[in-house]
Coordinates of N, CA and C in Angstrom, one line a residue:
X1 N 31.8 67.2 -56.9 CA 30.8 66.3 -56.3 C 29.5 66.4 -57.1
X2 N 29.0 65.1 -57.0 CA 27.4 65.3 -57.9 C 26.4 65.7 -56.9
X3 N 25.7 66.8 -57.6 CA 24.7 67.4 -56.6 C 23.4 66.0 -56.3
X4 N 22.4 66.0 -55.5 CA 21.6 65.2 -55.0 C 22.0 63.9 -54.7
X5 N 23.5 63.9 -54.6 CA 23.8 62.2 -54.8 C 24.0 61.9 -53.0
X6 N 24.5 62.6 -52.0 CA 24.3 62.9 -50.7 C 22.7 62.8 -49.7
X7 N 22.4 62.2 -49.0 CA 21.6 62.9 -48.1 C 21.6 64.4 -47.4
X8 N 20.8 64.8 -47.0 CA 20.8 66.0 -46.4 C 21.5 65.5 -45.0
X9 N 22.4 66.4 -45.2 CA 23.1 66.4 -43.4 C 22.8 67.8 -42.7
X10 N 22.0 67.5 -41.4 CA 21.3 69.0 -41.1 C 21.6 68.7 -38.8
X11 N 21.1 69.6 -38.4 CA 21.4 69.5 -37.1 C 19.9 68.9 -36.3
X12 N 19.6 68.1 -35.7 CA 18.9 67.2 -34.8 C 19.5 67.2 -33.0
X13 N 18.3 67.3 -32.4 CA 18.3 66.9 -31.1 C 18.4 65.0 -30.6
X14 N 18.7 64.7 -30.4 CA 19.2 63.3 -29.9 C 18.5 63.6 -28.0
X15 N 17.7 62.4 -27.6 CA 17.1 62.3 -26.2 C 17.0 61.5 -25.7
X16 N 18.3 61.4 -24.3 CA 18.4 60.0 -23.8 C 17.6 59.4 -22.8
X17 N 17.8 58.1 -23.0 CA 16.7 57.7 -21.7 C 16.4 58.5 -20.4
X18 N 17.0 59.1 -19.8 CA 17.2 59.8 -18.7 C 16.6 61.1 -19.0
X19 N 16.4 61.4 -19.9 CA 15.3 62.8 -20.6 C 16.6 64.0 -20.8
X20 N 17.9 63.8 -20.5 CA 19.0 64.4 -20.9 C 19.0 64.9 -23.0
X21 N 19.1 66.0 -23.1 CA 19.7 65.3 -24.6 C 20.4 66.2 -24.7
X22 N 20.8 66.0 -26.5 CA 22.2 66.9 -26.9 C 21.8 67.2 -28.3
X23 N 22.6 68.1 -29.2 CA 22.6 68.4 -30.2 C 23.7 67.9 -30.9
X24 N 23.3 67.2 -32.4 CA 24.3 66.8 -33.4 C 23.9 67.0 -34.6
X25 N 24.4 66.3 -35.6 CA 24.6 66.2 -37.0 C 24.3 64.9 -37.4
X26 N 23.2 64.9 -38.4 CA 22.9 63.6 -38.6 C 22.0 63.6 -39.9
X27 N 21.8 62.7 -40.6 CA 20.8 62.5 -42.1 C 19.7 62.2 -41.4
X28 N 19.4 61.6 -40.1 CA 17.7 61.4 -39.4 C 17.3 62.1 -40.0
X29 N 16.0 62.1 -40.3 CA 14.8 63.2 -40.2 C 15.2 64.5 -41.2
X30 N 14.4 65.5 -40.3 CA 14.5 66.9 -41.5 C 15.4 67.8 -39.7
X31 N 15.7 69.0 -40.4 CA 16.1 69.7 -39.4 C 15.7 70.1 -38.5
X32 N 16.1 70.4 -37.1 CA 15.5 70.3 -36.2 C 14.6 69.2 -35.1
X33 N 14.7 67.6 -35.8 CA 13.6 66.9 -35.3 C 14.2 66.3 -34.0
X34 N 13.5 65.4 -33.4 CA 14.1 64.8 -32.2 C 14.3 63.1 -32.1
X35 N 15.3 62.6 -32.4 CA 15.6 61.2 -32.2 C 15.6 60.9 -30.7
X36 N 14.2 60.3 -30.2 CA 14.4 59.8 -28.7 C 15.1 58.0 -28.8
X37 N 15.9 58.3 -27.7 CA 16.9 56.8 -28.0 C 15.9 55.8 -26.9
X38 N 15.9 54.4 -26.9 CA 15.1 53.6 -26.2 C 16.5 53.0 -25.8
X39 N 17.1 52.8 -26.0 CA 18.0 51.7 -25.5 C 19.9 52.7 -25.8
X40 N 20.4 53.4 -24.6 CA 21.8 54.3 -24.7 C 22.2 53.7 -23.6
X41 N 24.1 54.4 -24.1 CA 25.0 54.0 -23.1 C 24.9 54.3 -21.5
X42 N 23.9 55.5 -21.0 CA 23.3 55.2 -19.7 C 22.6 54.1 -19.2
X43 N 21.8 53.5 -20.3 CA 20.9 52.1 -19.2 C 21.7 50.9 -19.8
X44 N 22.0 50.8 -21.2 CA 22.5 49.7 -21.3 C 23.7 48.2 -20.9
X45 N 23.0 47.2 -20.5 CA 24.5 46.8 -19.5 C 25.4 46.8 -20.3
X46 N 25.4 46.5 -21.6 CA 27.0 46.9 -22.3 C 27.7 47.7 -21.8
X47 N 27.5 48.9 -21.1 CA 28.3 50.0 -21.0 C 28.2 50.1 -20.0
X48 N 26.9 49.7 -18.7 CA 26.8 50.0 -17.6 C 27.7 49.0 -17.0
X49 N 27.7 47.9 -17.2 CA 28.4 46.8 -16.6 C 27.2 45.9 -15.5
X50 N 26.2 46.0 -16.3 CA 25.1 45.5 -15.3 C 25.0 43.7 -14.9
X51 N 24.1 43.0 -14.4 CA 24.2 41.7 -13.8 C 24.1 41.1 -15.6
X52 N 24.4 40.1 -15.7 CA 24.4 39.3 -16.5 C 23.7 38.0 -15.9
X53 N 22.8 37.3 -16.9 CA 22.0 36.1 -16.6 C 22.0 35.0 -17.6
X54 N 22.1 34.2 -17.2 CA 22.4 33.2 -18.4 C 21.2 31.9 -17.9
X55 N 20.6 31.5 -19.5 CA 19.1 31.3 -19.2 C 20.0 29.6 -19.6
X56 N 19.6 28.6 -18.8 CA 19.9 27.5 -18.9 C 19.0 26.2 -20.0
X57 N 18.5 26.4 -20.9 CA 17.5 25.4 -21.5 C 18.2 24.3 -22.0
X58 N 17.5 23.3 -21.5 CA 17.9 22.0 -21.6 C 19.5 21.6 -21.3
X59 N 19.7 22.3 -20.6 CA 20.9 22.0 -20.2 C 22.9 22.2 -20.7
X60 N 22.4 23.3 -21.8 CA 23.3 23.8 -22.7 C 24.3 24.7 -22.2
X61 N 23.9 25.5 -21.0 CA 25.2 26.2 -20.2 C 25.9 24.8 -19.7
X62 N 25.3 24.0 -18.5 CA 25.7 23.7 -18.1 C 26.9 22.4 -18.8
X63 N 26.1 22.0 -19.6 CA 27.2 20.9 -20.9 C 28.3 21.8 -21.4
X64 N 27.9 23.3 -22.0 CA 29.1 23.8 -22.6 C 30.1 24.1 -20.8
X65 N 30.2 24.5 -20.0 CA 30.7 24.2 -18.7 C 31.2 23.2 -18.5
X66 N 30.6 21.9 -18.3 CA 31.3 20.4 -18.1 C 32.5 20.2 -19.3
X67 N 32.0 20.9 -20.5 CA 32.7 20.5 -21.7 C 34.4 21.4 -21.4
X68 N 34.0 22.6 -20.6 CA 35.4 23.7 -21.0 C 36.3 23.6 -19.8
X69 N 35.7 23.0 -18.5 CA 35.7 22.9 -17.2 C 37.5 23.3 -16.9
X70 N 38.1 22.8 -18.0 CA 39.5 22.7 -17.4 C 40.3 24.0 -17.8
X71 N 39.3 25.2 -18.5 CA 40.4 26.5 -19.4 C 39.7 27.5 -18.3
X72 N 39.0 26.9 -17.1 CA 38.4 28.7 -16.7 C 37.6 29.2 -16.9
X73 N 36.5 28.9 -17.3 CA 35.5 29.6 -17.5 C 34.6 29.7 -16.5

């Protein structure tokens, strides 16, 4: 393998929303530093399964709705 052709891969602290963190492996930063996350699988509704809102402008939910009305949606 050719030397400097790699990033450094060294050990980092990872800090989740919830002020929880862990230790990994990662090219972030220099060794030792701390990746604080703004947006993890604890608050995110992706993962949480949270409300979902659908913003209506000009009337484009509701047309695509009239449009699909007979598959279920």
């Amino acid at each position: 393998m050719k030397k400097d052709l790699h990033p450094d891969y060294h050990m980092i602290e990872v800090k989740l929303t919830d002020g929880s963190t862990y230790q990994t492996r990662s090219t972030y930063g220099a060794e030792g530093d701390t990746l604080v996350l703004e947006i993890d699988p604890s608050a995110h509704p992706a993962w949480t399964g949270g409300n979902q809102k659908l913003m209506d402008t000009g009337g484009r939910v509701s047309k695509f709705k009239k449009k699909y009305e007979g598959l279920g949606f």
